[in-house]
Structure formats: structure tokens, C-alpha cells
CSV table of C-alpha atoms in Angstrom, one decimal:
chain,number,residue,atom,x,y,z
A,25,MET,CA,-21.9,-33.8,6.0
A,26,PHE,CA,-21.8,-37.2,7.7
A,27,GLN,CA,-24.5,-39.5,6.4
A,28,ARG,CA,-25.7,-42.3,8.7
A,29,HIS,CA,-24.7,-45.0,6.2
A,30,LEU,CA,-21.1,-43.7,5.8
A,31,HIS,CA,-19.9,-46.8,7.7
A,32,ARG,CA,-17.9,-48.9,5.3
A,33,HIS,CA,-14.2,-49.3,5.8
A,34,ASP,CA,-13.4,-47.9,2.3
A,35,ASP,CA,-15.7,-44.8,2.8
A,36,VAL,CA,-13.9,-43.8,6.0
A,37,ASP,CA,-10.5,-44.2,4.3
A,38,LEU,CA,-11.6,-42.3,1.3
A,39,VAL,CA,-12.7,-39.3,3.5
A,40,MET,CA,-9.4,-39.2,5.4
A,41,SER,CA,-7.3,-39.7,2.3
A,42,ALA,CA,-9.1,-36.8,0.6
A,43,LEU,CA,-8.2,-34.5,3.5
A,44,GLY,CA,-4.5,-35.6,3.4
A,45,ASP,CA,-2.5,-33.0,5.5
A,46,ASP,CA,-5.4,-30.5,5.6
A,47,PRO,CA,-5.6,-29.2,9.2
A,48,GLN,CA,-9.3,-29.9,9.1
A,49,CYS,CA,-8.5,-33.7,9.3
A,50,LEU,CA,-8.7,-33.7,13.1
A,51,PRO,CA,-12.1,-32.1,13.7
A,52,VAL,CA,-13.5,-34.1,10.8
A,53,LEU,CA,-12.2,-37.3,12.2
A,54,ILE,CA,-13.6,-36.5,15.7
A,55,ALA,CA,-17.1,-35.8,14.2
A,56,LEU,CA,-16.9,-39.0,12.1
A,57,GLY,CA,-15.7,-41.1,14.9
A,58,ALA,CA,-18.3,-39.8,17.3
A,59,ALA,CA,-21.1,-40.6,14.8
A,60,LEU,CA,-19.8,-44.1,14.2
A,61,ARG,CA,-19.3,-44.8,17.9
A,62,ARG,CA,-22.9,-43.8,18.6
A,63,ASP,CA,-24.1,-46.0,15.7
A,64,VAL,CA,-22.1,-49.0,17.1
A,65,ALA,CA,-23.7,-48.7,20.5
A,66,SER,CA,-27.2,-48.0,19.1
A,67,ALA,CA,-27.2,-50.8,16.6
A,68,LEU,CA,-25.8,-53.4,19.1
A,69,ARG,CA,-28.5,-52.4,21.6
A,70,GLU,CA,-31.1,-53.0,18.9
A,71,VAL,CA,-29.6,-56.4,18.0
A,72,ILE,CA,-29.8,-57.5,21.6
A,73,ALA,CA,-33.2,-55.9,22.3
A,74,THR,CA,-35.0,-57.4,19.3
A,75,GLY,CA,-33.2,-60.7,19.4
A,76,ALA,CA,-32.1,-60.1,15.8
A,77,TRP,CA,-28.8,-62.0,16.5
A,78,GLN,CA,-30.8,-65.3,16.7
A,79,SER,CA,-31.7,-65.0,13.0
A,80,ASP,CA,-28.0,-64.9,12.0
A,81,PHE,CA,-27.1,-67.8,9.8
A,82,ARG,CA,-23.9,-68.7,11.8
A,83,VAL,CA,-25.8,-68.6,15.1
A,84,ARG,CA,-28.5,-71.0,13.8
A,85,SER,CA,-26.0,-73.3,12.1
A,86,ALA,CA,-23.9,-73.5,15.3
A,87,ALA,CA,-27.0,-74.2,17.4
A,88,VAL,CA,-28.1,-77.1,15.1
A,89,ASN,CA,-24.5,-78.5,14.8
A,90,TRP,CA,-23.9,-78.6,18.5
A,91,ARG,CA,-27.6,-79.3,19.5
A,92,GLU,CA,-27.7,-76.3,21.8
A,93,GLU,CA,-29.5,-73.1,22.4
A,94,PRO,CA,-28.6,-70.2,20.1
A,95,ARG,CA,-25.6,-68.4,21.6
A,96,PHE,CA,-25.0,-64.7,21.4
A,97,GLN,CA,-21.3,-65.2,21.6
A,98,VAL,CA,-21.4,-66.8,18.1
A,99,PHE,CA,-22.9,-63.7,16.7
A,100,LEU,CA,-20.4,-61.4,18.5
A,101,ASP,CA,-17.4,-63.4,17.5
A,102,HIS,CA,-18.3,-63.2,13.8
A,103,GLY,CA,-17.8,-59.5,13.7
A,104,LEU,CA,-14.6,-59.4,15.8
A,105,GLU,CA,-11.0,-60.4,14.8
A,106,LYS,CA,-8.2,-61.9,16.9
A,107,ARG,CA,-5.6,-60.4,14.6
A,108,ARG,CA,-5.0,-56.6,14.9
A,109,ASN,CA,-4.8,-55.5,11.3
A,110,ARG,CA,-7.5,-57.7,9.9
A,111,GLY,CA,-10.6,-56.1,11.5
A,112,PRO,CA,-12.1,-54.9,14.7
A,113,LYS,CA,-11.1,-56.6,18.0
A,114,TYR,CA,-12.8,-56.9,21.3
A,115,GLU,CA,-10.6,-54.0,22.6
A,116,HIS,CA,-12.0,-51.8,19.8
A,117,LEU,CA,-15.6,-52.7,20.6
A,118,ASP,CA,-15.0,-52.2,24.3
A,119,ALA,CA,-13.6,-48.7,23.7
A,120,ALA,CA,-16.6,-47.8,21.5
A,121,LEU,CA,-19.0,-48.7,24.3
A,122,LEU,CA,-17.2,-47.0,27.2
A,123,THR,CA,-19.6,-44.1,27.6
A,124,PHE,CA,-22.8,-46.1,26.7
A,125,PRO,CA,-23.7,-47.9,30.0
A,126,GLU,CA,-27.1,-49.1,28.8
A,127,THR,CA,-25.5,-50.9,25.8
A,128,ARG,CA,-22.8,-52.3,28.0
A,129,ALA,CA,-25.4,-53.5,30.5
A,130,ALA,CA,-27.4,-55.2,27.8
A,131,LEU,CA,-24.2,-56.8,26.4
A,132,TYR,CA,-23.3,-58.0,29.9
A,133,ARG,CA,-26.8,-59.5,30.4
A,134,VAL,CA,-27.0,-61.3,27.0
A,135,SER,CA,-23.3,-62.4,26.9
A,136,GLU,CA,-22.1,-63.0,30.5
A,137,ALA,CA,-25.4,-63.9,32.1
A,138,GLU,CA,-26.4,-65.8,29.0
A,139,CYS,CA,-30.0,-64.7,29.0
A,140,PRO,CA,-31.8,-63.4,25.9
A,141,GLN,CA,-32.8,-59.7,26.2
A,142,HIS,CA,-35.6,-59.5,23.6
A,143,CYS,CA,-38.2,-56.8,23.7
A,144,ARG,CA,-41.7,-57.8,24.5
A,145,THR,CA,-43.1,-56.0,21.5
A,146,GLU,CA,-43.6,-57.3,18.0
A,147,THR,CA,-40.5,-56.7,15.8
A,148,GLY,CA,-41.5,-58.0,12.4
A,149,THR,CA,-42.2,-54.5,11.0
A,150,PHE,CA,-38.9,-53.1,12.1
A,151,ALA,CA,-36.6,-55.1,9.9
A,152,GLU,CA,-34.5,-57.1,12.4
A,153,ASP,CA,-31.9,-57.9,9.8
A,154,ARG,CA,-31.2,-54.1,9.4
A,155,HIS,CA,-30.1,-53.9,13.0
A,156,ALA,CA,-27.4,-56.6,12.5
A,157,ASP,CA,-26.3,-55.0,9.2
A,158,ASP,CA,-26.1,-51.6,10.8
A,159,TYR,CA,-24.0,-52.9,13.7
A,160,HIS,CA,-21.5,-54.6,11.4
A,161,GLU,CA,-21.2,-51.6,9.1
A,162,ALA,CA,-20.7,-49.2,12.0
A,163,LEU,CA,-18.2,-51.5,13.7
A,164,PHE,CA,-16.0,-51.8,10.7
A,165,GLY,CA,-16.4,-48.0,10.1
A,166,TRP,CA,-15.3,-47.4,13.7
A,167,TYR,CA,-12.3,-49.7,13.1
A,168,ALA,CA,-11.3,-47.8,10.0
A,169,ALA,CA,-11.7,-44.4,11.7
A,170,ILE,CA,-9.5,-45.2,14.8
A,171,GLN,CA,-6.6,-46.2,12.6
A,172,HIS,CA,-6.3,-42.5,11.6
A,173,ALA,CA,-6.5,-41.1,15.1
A,174,HIS,CA,-2.8,-40.9,16.1
A,175,ALA,CA,-1.7,-39.7,12.6
A,176,CYS,CA,-4.3,-36.9,12.6
A,177,VAL,CA,-3.2,-35.7,16.0
A,178,VAL,CA,0.4,-35.6,14.8
A,179,ARG,CA,-0.5,-33.7,11.6
A,180,ALA,CA,-2.8,-31.2,13.5
A,181,ALA,CA,-0.1,-30.6,16.1
A,182,ARG,CA,2.5,-30.0,13.4
A,183,TRP,CA,0.2,-27.5,11.7
A,184,PHE,CA,-0.7,-25.8,14.9
A,185,ALA,CA,2.9,-25.3,15.8
A,186,THR,CA,3.8,-23.7,12.5
A,187,ALA,CA,0.6,-21.7,11.8
A,188,GLN,CA,0.7,-18.0,12.2
A,189,PRO,CA,-1.4,-16.5,15.0
A,190,SER,CA,-3.1,-14.4,12.4
A,191,ASP,CA,-4.4,-17.5,10.6
A,192,SER,CA,-8.2,-17.4,10.9
A,193,ARG,CA,-8.4,-21.2,11.1
A,194,ARG,CA,-6.0,-21.3,14.1
A,195,PRO,CA,-7.8,-21.3,17.5
A,196,GLU,CA,-6.4,-19.9,20.7
A,197,THR,CA,-5.3,-23.3,22.1
A,198,PHE,CA,-4.7,-26.7,20.7
A,199,THR,CA,-7.5,-28.3,22.8
A,200,ASP,CA,-9.8,-25.8,21.1
A,201,TRP,CA,-8.7,-27.3,17.8
A,202,MET,CA,-9.1,-30.9,19.1
A,203,SER,CA,-12.6,-30.1,20.2
A,204,GLY,CA,-13.6,-28.2,17.1
A,205,THR,CA,-13.9,-24.9,18.9
A,206,ARG,CA,-13.2,-21.9,16.6
A,207,ARG,CA,-12.0,-18.4,17.5
A,208,ARG,CA,-14.4,-15.8,16.0
A,209,HIS,CA,-13.6,-12.3,14.9
A,210,SER,CA,-15.9,-9.3,15.1
A,211,SER,CA,-14.9,-5.8,13.9
A,212,GLY,CA,-11.3,-6.8,13.8
A,213,SER,CA,-11.1,-7.9,17.4
A,214,ALA,CA,-11.3,-11.5,18.8
A,215,ARG,CA,-14.2,-12.5,20.9
A,216,GLU,CA,-13.6,-14.6,24.0
A,217,ALA,CA,-13.1,-18.2,22.9
A,218,THR,CA,-15.7,-20.8,23.9
A,219,PRO,CA,-14.3,-23.4,26.5
A,220,PRO,CA,-13.1,-26.6,24.9
A,221,GLY,CA,-15.8,-29.2,24.3
A,222,GLN,CA,-15.3,-32.0,26.8
A,223,SER,CA,-17.1,-34.5,24.7
A,224,ALA,CA,-15.1,-33.8,21.5
A,225,LEU,CA,-11.8,-34.0,23.4
A,226,ARG,CA,-12.9,-37.3,24.9
A,227,GLU,CA,-13.8,-38.7,21.5
A,228,ILE,CA,-10.3,-38.3,20.0
A,229,ILE,CA,-8.7,-39.7,23.1
A,230,LEU,CA,-11.0,-42.6,23.1
A,231,MET,CA,-10.2,-43.2,19.4
A,232,MET,CA,-6.5,-43.2,20.2
A,233,HIS,CA,-6.9,-45.5,23.1
A,234,ALA,CA,-9.1,-47.9,21.0
A,235,TRP,CA,-6.3,-48.2,18.4
A,236,SER,CA,-3.4,-48.5,20.8
A,237,PRO,CA,-3.4,-49.8,24.3
A,238,HIS,CA,-0.3,-47.9,25.0
A,239,THR,CA,-1.8,-44.4,24.4
A,240,PHE,CA,-2.5,-43.4,28.0
A,241,GLU,CA,0.9,-44.5,29.2
A,242,ALA,CA,2.6,-42.7,26.3
A,243,ILE,CA,0.7,-39.5,27.1
A,244,ASP,CA,1.6,-39.7,30.8
A,245,VAL,CA,5.3,-40.2,30.1
A,246,ALA,CA,5.4,-37.4,27.4
A,247,PHE,CA,3.6,-34.9,29.7
A,248,GLN,CA,6.0,-35.7,32.6
A,249,ARG,CA,9.0,-35.1,30.4
A,250,ALA,CA,7.5,-31.8,29.1
A,251,GLU,CA,7.2,-30.7,32.7
A,252,GLY,CA,10.9,-31.5,33.4
A,253,GLU,CA,10.4,-34.8,35.2
A,254,ASP,CA,12.4,-37.9,34.6
A,255,ALA,CA,10.0,-40.4,33.2
A,256,SER,CA,10.4,-43.6,31.2
A,257,HIS,CA,8.1,-46.2,29.6
A,258,ALA,CA,7.4,-49.4,31.4
A,259,TRP,CA,6.8,-51.3,28.2
A,260,GLY,CA,8.4,-54.7,28.4
A,261,GLY,CA,9.3,-57.3,25.7
A,262,SER,CA,6.1,-59.2,26.4
A,263,PHE,CA,3.8,-56.3,25.6
A,264,GLU,CA,2.0,-56.2,22.3
A,265,PRO,CA,4.1,-54.1,20.0
A,266,ALA,CA,1.3,-53.0,17.7
A,267,GLY,CA,0.3,-49.3,18.1
A,268,ARG,CA,3.3,-48.4,20.3
A,269,PRO,CA,5.1,-46.2,17.7
A,270,GLU,CA,1.8,-44.3,16.8
A,271,ALA,CA,1.0,-43.8,20.5
A,272,GLN,CA,4.5,-42.4,21.3
A,273,ALA,CA,4.6,-40.1,18.3
A,274,ALA,CA,1.1,-38.7,19.1
A,275,ALA,CA,1.9,-38.2,22.8
A,276,GLU,CA,5.1,-36.3,22.0
A,277,ALA,CA,3.3,-34.2,19.5
A,278,LEU,CA,0.7,-33.3,22.0
A,279,ALA,CA,3.2,-32.5,24.7
A,280,SER,CA,4.9,-30.0,22.4
A,281,VAL,CA,1.8,-27.9,21.7
A,282,LEU,CA,-0.2,-28.1,25.0
A,283,THR,CA,0.0,-25.6,27.8
A,284,PRO,CA,0.3,-26.9,31.4
A,285,GLN,CA,-3.4,-26.2,31.9
A,286,GLU,CA,-4.3,-28.1,28.8
A,287,ARG,CA,-2.2,-31.1,29.8
A,288,GLN,CA,-4.1,-31.3,33.1
A,289,HIS,CA,-7.3,-31.1,31.2
A,290,VAL,CA,-6.3,-34.1,29.0
A,291,ARG,CA,-5.2,-36.0,32.2
A,292,ASP,CA,-8.7,-35.3,33.7
A,293,VAL,CA,-10.4,-36.7,30.6
A,294,ILE,CA,-8.2,-39.8,30.7
A,295,ASP,CA,-8.9,-40.3,34.4
A,296,ALA,CA,-12.7,-40.2,33.7
A,297,ILE,CA,-12.3,-42.8,30.9
A,298,GLU,CA,-10.3,-45.1,33.1
A,299,ALA,CA,-12.9,-44.7,35.9
A,300,ASP,CA,-15.4,-46.6,33.9
A,301,ASP,CA,-15.4,-50.3,34.9
A,302,GLU,CA,-17.6,-53.4,34.7
A,303,ASP,CA,-18.9,-53.1,38.3
A,304,ARG,CA,-21.4,-50.4,37.2
A,305,ASP,CA,-22.4,-52.6,34.2
A,306,MET,CA,-23.1,-55.5,36.6
A,307,ASP,CA,-25.2,-53.3,38.8
A,308,LEU,CA,-27.2,-52.0,35.8
A,309,ALA,CA,-27.7,-55.6,34.5
A,310,LYS,CA,-29.2,-56.6,37.8
A,311,ASP,CA,-31.5,-53.6,38.0
A,312,SER,CA,-35.0,-54.8,37.0
A,313,THR,CA,-36.2,-51.2,36.8
A,314,LEU,CA,-33.7,-50.3,33.9
A,315,ALA,CA,-35.9,-49.0,31.1
A,316,CYS,CA,-35.9,-51.0,27.9
A,317,THR,CA,-32.8,-50.2,26.0
A,318,SER,CA,-34.4,-50.5,22.6
A,319,ASP,CA,-34.6,-47.2,20.6
A,320,ARG,CA,-37.9,-48.5,19.2
A,321,HIS,CA,-39.4,-48.4,22.7
A,322,ARG,CA,-38.3,-44.8,23.0
A,323,THR,CA,-39.0,-43.5,19.5
A,324,TYR,CA,-42.2,-45.2,18.3
A,325,GLY,CA,-44.6,-43.8,20.9
A,326,ALA,CA,-44.3,-46.7,23.3
A,327,GLU,CA,-46.0,-46.0,26.7
A,328,SER,CA,-43.9,-46.0,29.9
A,329,GLY,CA,-45.9,-49.0,31.1
A,330,GLY,CA,-44.6,-51.1,28.2
A,331,ARG,CA,-41.0,-50.1,28.9
A,332,GLU,CA,-41.4,-50.9,32.6
A,333,ASP,CA,-43.0,-54.3,31.8
A,334,CYS,CA,-40.0,-55.1,29.6
A,335,ALA,CA,-37.6,-54.0,32.3
A,336,THR,CA,-39.3,-56.2,34.9
A,337,ALA,CA,-39.3,-59.2,32.6
A,338,ARG,CA,-35.6,-58.8,31.9
A,339,GLY,CA,-34.9,-58.4,35.6
A,340,ARG,CA,-36.7,-61.7,36.3
A,341,VAL,CA,-34.6,-63.5,33.7
A,342,TYR,CA,-31.4,-62.1,35.1
A,343,GLU,CA,-32.4,-63.1,38.6
A,344,GLU,CA,-33.1,-66.6,37.4
A,345,ALA,CA,-29.7,-66.9,35.7
A,346,SER,CA,-27.9,-65.4,38.7
A,347,GLN,CA,-29.2,-68.0,41.2
A,348,PRO,CA,-26.5,-69.9,43.1
A,349,TRP,CA,-25.5,-73.2,41.5
A,350,SER,CA,-27.3,-76.3,42.7
A,351,GLU,CA,-27.0,-79.9,41.6
A,352,GLY,CA,-29.4,-80.8,38.9
A,353,VAL,CA,-30.5,-77.3,38.1
A,354,ASP,CA,-29.3,-75.5,35.0
A,355,HIS,CA,-30.2,-71.9,35.8
A,356,ALA,CA,-29.0,-70.5,32.5
A,357,ALA,CA,-31.2,-72.9,30.6
A,358,GLU,CA,-34.2,-72.1,32.9
A,359,ALA,CA,-33.6,-68.4,32.4
A,360,ALA,CA,-33.4,-68.9,28.6
A,361,ARG,CA,-36.8,-70.7,28.6
A,362,LEU,CA,-38.3,-68.1,30.8
A,363,ALA,CA,-36.9,-65.3,28.6
A,364,ARG,CA,-38.3,-66.7,25.5
A,365,PHE,CA,-41.8,-66.5,26.9
A,366,LEU,CA,-41.5,-63.3,28.8
A,367,LEU,CA,-39.4,-61.4,26.3
A,368,GLY,CA,-39.6,-63.3,23.0
A,369,PRO,CA,-41.3,-61.4,20.2
A,370,HIS,CA,-42.0,-64.6,18.2
A,371,SER,CA,-45.7,-65.0,19.0
A,372,ASP,CA,-46.1,-66.6,15.6
A,373,ARG,CA,-44.0,-69.6,16.8
A,374,ILE,CA,-46.4,-70.0,19.8
A,375,ARG,CA,-49.4,-69.9,17.5
A,376,THR,CA,-47.9,-72.5,15.2
A,377,ALA,CA,-47.1,-74.7,18.1
A,378,LEU,CA,-50.6,-74.4,19.5
A,379,ALA,CA,-52.1,-75.2,16.1
A,380,ALA,CA,-49.9,-78.3,15.7
A,381,ALA,CA,-50.9,-79.5,19.2
A,382,ARG,CA,-54.6,-78.7,18.7
A,383,ALA,CA,-54.6,-80.9,15.5
A,384,ALA,CA,-53.5,-83.9,17.5
A,385,VAL,CA,-56.4,-83.8,20.0
A,386,ALA,CA,-59.5,-85.9,19.4
A,387,ARG,CA,-62.8,-84.1,18.8
A,388,ASP,CA,-64.5,-85.7,21.8
A,389,THR,CA,-61.7,-84.5,24.1
A,390,THR,CA,-61.9,-81.0,22.6
A,391,GLU,CA,-65.6,-80.8,23.4
A,392,THR,CA,-64.8,-81.3,27.2
A,393,THR,CA,-62.3,-78.5,27.4
A,394,PRO,CA,-64.7,-75.6,28.0
A,395,GLN,CA,-66.1,-77.3,31.1
A,396,VAL,CA,-62.6,-78.2,32.3
A,397,TRP,CA,-61.7,-74.5,32.1
A,398,HIS,CA,-64.9,-73.3,33.8
A,399,ASP,CA,-64.6,-75.8,36.6
A,400,ASN,CA,-61.0,-75.0,37.4
A,401,ALA,CA,-60.9,-71.3,36.4
A,402,GLN,CA,-59.2,-70.0,39.5
A,403,LEU,CA,-56.6,-72.8,39.6
A,404,LEU,CA,-55.7,-72.3,35.9
A,405,ARG,CA,-55.4,-68.5,36.4
A,406,GLU,CA,-53.1,-69.0,39.3
A,407,ALA,CA,-51.0,-71.3,37.2
A,408,ARG,CA,-50.8,-68.8,34.4
A,409,GLU,CA,-49.7,-66.0,36.7
A,410,ALA,CA,-47.2,-68.2,38.5
A,411,ALA,CA,-45.6,-69.2,35.2
A,412,GLY,CA,-45.1,-65.5,34.3
A,413,LEU,CA,-47.6,-65.3,31.4
A,414,ASP,CA,-49.6,-62.1,31.8
A,415,LEU,CA,-53.2,-61.6,30.8
A,416,HIS,CA,-52.6,-59.4,27.8
A,417,ASP,CA,-50.0,-61.8,26.2
A,418,ALA,CA,-52.2,-64.8,26.8
A,419,ALA,CA,-55.2,-63.1,25.2
A,420,GLY,CA,-53.0,-62.2,22.2
A,421,HIS,CA,-51.8,-65.8,21.7
A,422,LEU,CA,-55.5,-67.0,21.8
A,423,GLY,CA,-56.8,-64.2,19.5
A,424,ILE,CA,-59.3,-62.9,22.0
A,425,LYS,CA,-59.7,-59.6,24.0
A,426,SER,CA,-58.0,-59.3,27.4
A,427,ALA,CA,-61.4,-58.4,29.0
A,428,THR,CA,-62.9,-61.6,27.5
A,429,LEU,CA,-60.1,-63.7,28.9
A,430,GLU,CA,-60.4,-62.1,32.3
A,431,ARG,CA,-64.2,-62.8,32.4
A,432,PHE,CA,-63.6,-66.5,31.5
A,433,GLU,CA,-60.9,-66.8,34.1
A,434,GLN,CA,-63.5,-65.7,36.7
A,435,ALA,CA,-65.9,-68.4,35.5
A,436,ALA,CA,-68.4,-65.6,34.8
A,437,GLY,CA,-70.9,-65.7,32.0
A,438,LYS,CA,-71.1,-68.3,29.3
A,439,LEU,CA,-68.5,-71.0,28.7
A,440,PRO,CA,-65.6,-70.2,26.4
A,441,GLY,CA,-65.7,-71.7,22.9
A,442,ARG,CA,-64.1,-75.1,22.3
A,443,PRO,CA,-61.2,-73.9,20.2
A,444,VAL,CA,-60.4,-71.1,22.6
A,445,SER,CA,-60.7,-73.4,25.6
A,446,LEU,CA,-58.3,-76.0,24.0
A,447,GLY,CA,-55.9,-73.3,23.1
A,448,TYR,CA,-55.9,-71.8,26.6
A,449,LEU,CA,-55.2,-75.2,28.3
A,450,GLN,CA,-52.4,-76.0,25.8
A,451,LEU,CA,-51.0,-72.5,26.2
A,452,LEU,CA,-50.7,-73.1,29.9
A,453,ILE,CA,-49.0,-76.4,29.4
A,454,LEU,CA,-46.5,-74.7,27.0
A,455,THR,CA,-45.9,-71.8,29.4
A,456,CYS,CA,-45.3,-74.1,32.4
A,457,THR,CA,-43.0,-76.3,30.4
A,458,GLN,CA,-40.9,-73.3,29.2
A,459,ALA,CA,-40.8,-71.8,32.8
A,460,GLY,CA,-39.9,-75.2,34.3
A,461,ARG,CA,-43.1,-75.4,36.4
A,462,ASN,CA,-45.6,-78.2,37.0
A,463,ALA,CA,-48.7,-77.9,34.9
A,464,PRO,CA,-52.1,-78.0,36.6
A,465,ALA,CA,-53.2,-81.6,37.1
A,466,CYS,CA,-56.8,-80.8,36.1
A,467,ILE,CA,-55.7,-80.5,32.4
A,468,PRO,CA,-56.4,-83.9,30.8
A,469,GLN,CA,-53.3,-85.8,29.5
A,470,ALA,CA,-54.9,-86.1,26.1
A,471,VAL,CA,-54.7,-82.2,25.9
A,472,SER,CA,-51.2,-81.8,27.3
A,473,GLU,CA,-49.5,-84.7,25.6
A,474,PRO,CA,-49.4,-83.1,22.1
A,475,VAL,CA,-47.8,-79.9,23.5
A,476,ILE,CA,-45.2,-81.6,25.6
A,477,SER,CA,-44.1,-83.9,22.7
A,478,LEU,CA,-43.6,-81.0,20.3
A,479,PRO,CA,-40.0,-80.6,19.1
A,480,THR,CA,-40.5,-76.8,18.7
A,481,THR,CA,-38.1,-74.5,20.5
A,482,LEU,CA,-39.8,-71.3,21.2
């Protein structure tokens, strides 16, 4: 019933308007909201993993205008509103990601630690633009869905309170209704009802919480009053008024139809939601063994080794960005440069830079490069490894096989060809520059000068 592309604001409103006061509005909204929330988390994870956000027009324009590195925050801000009723806010996005720790960790890494989180794999065939479009459509669909959460709960509670027990649509308990659990009949007698689905109940509570920051407090007060306690709201004049009436109405409606056991169940769900905090995100972000969060790396037959390499590379970037501050060292910039080489999928940019640099080298200098490589093979290999460029990636940038590169680096067999030798030496210069390391002194200045002077940002 719910198509993946049912994300637009108008489509969600159309579905809910068509249901009107139908008691099915609540389970339908829960299913729709859960699908949209998953899509928000998945699409945002892909936007970060593939680096698709760097292709956004606003990101590129801001980088050029301020002469700085592309900033993820520019992309994120574009889809979020400061005003409540004009579009999704940070609070709405945060609530959507509450139960998706991998997405939150990736978001923390790319936003707070300011280090790119690209996959190491090629992304051209996977339509990077689609990830950004999917994210924005899902985000606005989620924003549209959560606006209906409190009203749907109120309508469903009203129907549940007035429906006859003989109505086949009426479940045993209201939490069964919230979680989409139905009572089934066989030979005129009711079978034992399935326990309420924890995840479905959590979804509607998350949707209510996303739309109104007062939801949890309103539920707590309403439940205490239903149990005969004297409770009052602590809302002050300085609190944001938006969402307060909806939260209070929904909380009171819930309190009127829930049993004491159900009220405790709802409290447990809320406690579990509130237990999620950023400390776990930070721990995950620092974990270099966290598998690549890209769904492509999971779905398209990627081997575990590739995922682990990607995780290790991301961990190195985070460690670089997390180093204590020291004068004259911009760790965020160093991490960004390292990330673009370790994680960046844009090998075409590297090839273009090498081609431009190669064209500026005199022919007689080019003829000496095979011997330079052969005579300093071990030193150059150590420089490549220290700069973080692995054998497979280097061979890919040079257009040769990994086994061939390994043989040349051992100074075994015949000398490498002149174009390959020049490309290898200039690739090392480029790698060392991006990683902030000193290039090997054995590489002639006539070879390294064209690379260092390139204005290309990789």
C-alpha cells in the first residue's frame, strides 16, 4: 500500500484527508510514518557515505563564495527550517533518527567532527543525486506525517471509547489498536490476542514527540491525574507554545482509554526513547571498526574486506580531526585532506590532476623517471604507505595491475614504463601533499613542481 516514493508533503496530506475520521487513520499513519522515518535515515546515510552532498549547488556556491572547503552544514541547513510551520526543523530530523545509531554516528562524524565520510568505492553508477533527492522528499514527507500524529490519536481514542465490544475492528486494548494488532475470531470465539507491537507503539509516540516537544510531559501529567494523583504542567511563559494544545489533547485522550498496565507500557516506551543520547553516537563515531554505513556496501555484494577498509579509513580521519589543538595545526583541514584521498570516490579528479601535471614535465625529465623509481623503490613504497595510499588504489590511479605495481616497488624485473613512472612519482607527491607529509627528496623538483602548483582540490 505504501510506495517508496510516497514522500511528498501533499501526498501524505492527501492520504490522511481521505481517511478523515476513519478509525483506520492511526494504524495507517503509524505504517506510513515508520516507512518515511526509515527512508530519512537511509537516504541521509547514503548522502554522507557517497559524498553526494558535495555536489549540491548551494554547497559548491558557498565554498566558492567564502573560499573554503565544502561544508556539510550548508547542505543540512538547506532542508531544515527555523520556523515551525514552514518545514522540517532540526528537532523533527533528530526525532526521525533516534533509533538509527549508524546514521546518527555518520551525521556526527561529518557534521560535528567536520570530516567527510565518503565510501571508498566508485559511486558514479549509483546516481548520487538520487540520494539527496530521496533524503529531501522523505524528510518533508516525515514532516507532513508527524503533523497528523496527535489528531489521529485523539480520533482513534474517541472511536475506541464509543465502539461496541462486538465490533470486529475493535481490538481488546487500545495499545493493540495503536500497534496495529487485531483480534481474530475463529468459530465464533476470540483467540488470544497477540501482544502489542513494541515498535509500532514506539513509532506513534516518536511522531508525537517529533511534532511537539511537550508530548512526554503532557502524557506524564495526564497519566498521573488518571491515577488520582495531583499533577500539574511545568510549562512556563518562556516555553515555545507551538504543539502544546495538541500534546495536551492527545495525552488526555490516551489517559481516558488506557488501562494501568497499558499506561506503564507507554511510560516504558518513553523511557527507552529518552535513554538515547549523543554519548553513544560519539562512541560509535570514534569506532574505526564500525562497518561502512552505506546500503550499497551491504546490498551490492561488497565483500567484508571492503567494508572493513572503509571503516578503518573513516576511523583514521576521525582520529586526525579529534587530535588536541596545537598552534599552527588545523586538524580539521588535515583530516579533510586525508579523507579525500582515503575515502573520496572521485578518482577521475586524481587522473585529471595527474594528466595536467604530466603535460608540464619536459620529455628529457620524463625519460629519467623509471630509473628514479627503480633506484629508490623501497623509499618510495614506504612514503606511499606512510601517506595512507594503499597498493590497490595506487594501481587503480595509474591504470596498472596491483601485482605489477608490487613488483615494481620491489625493484624486481624490468623498469616500469616512462608514463607509468612519471604518474607514480607525481601520485606520491599528490598523496603526500593531501596528507600533509613531506614528499621523498629523491623525486626531482621538475617532476613535483607541476603537481604542487595545481589549483585542483581533490
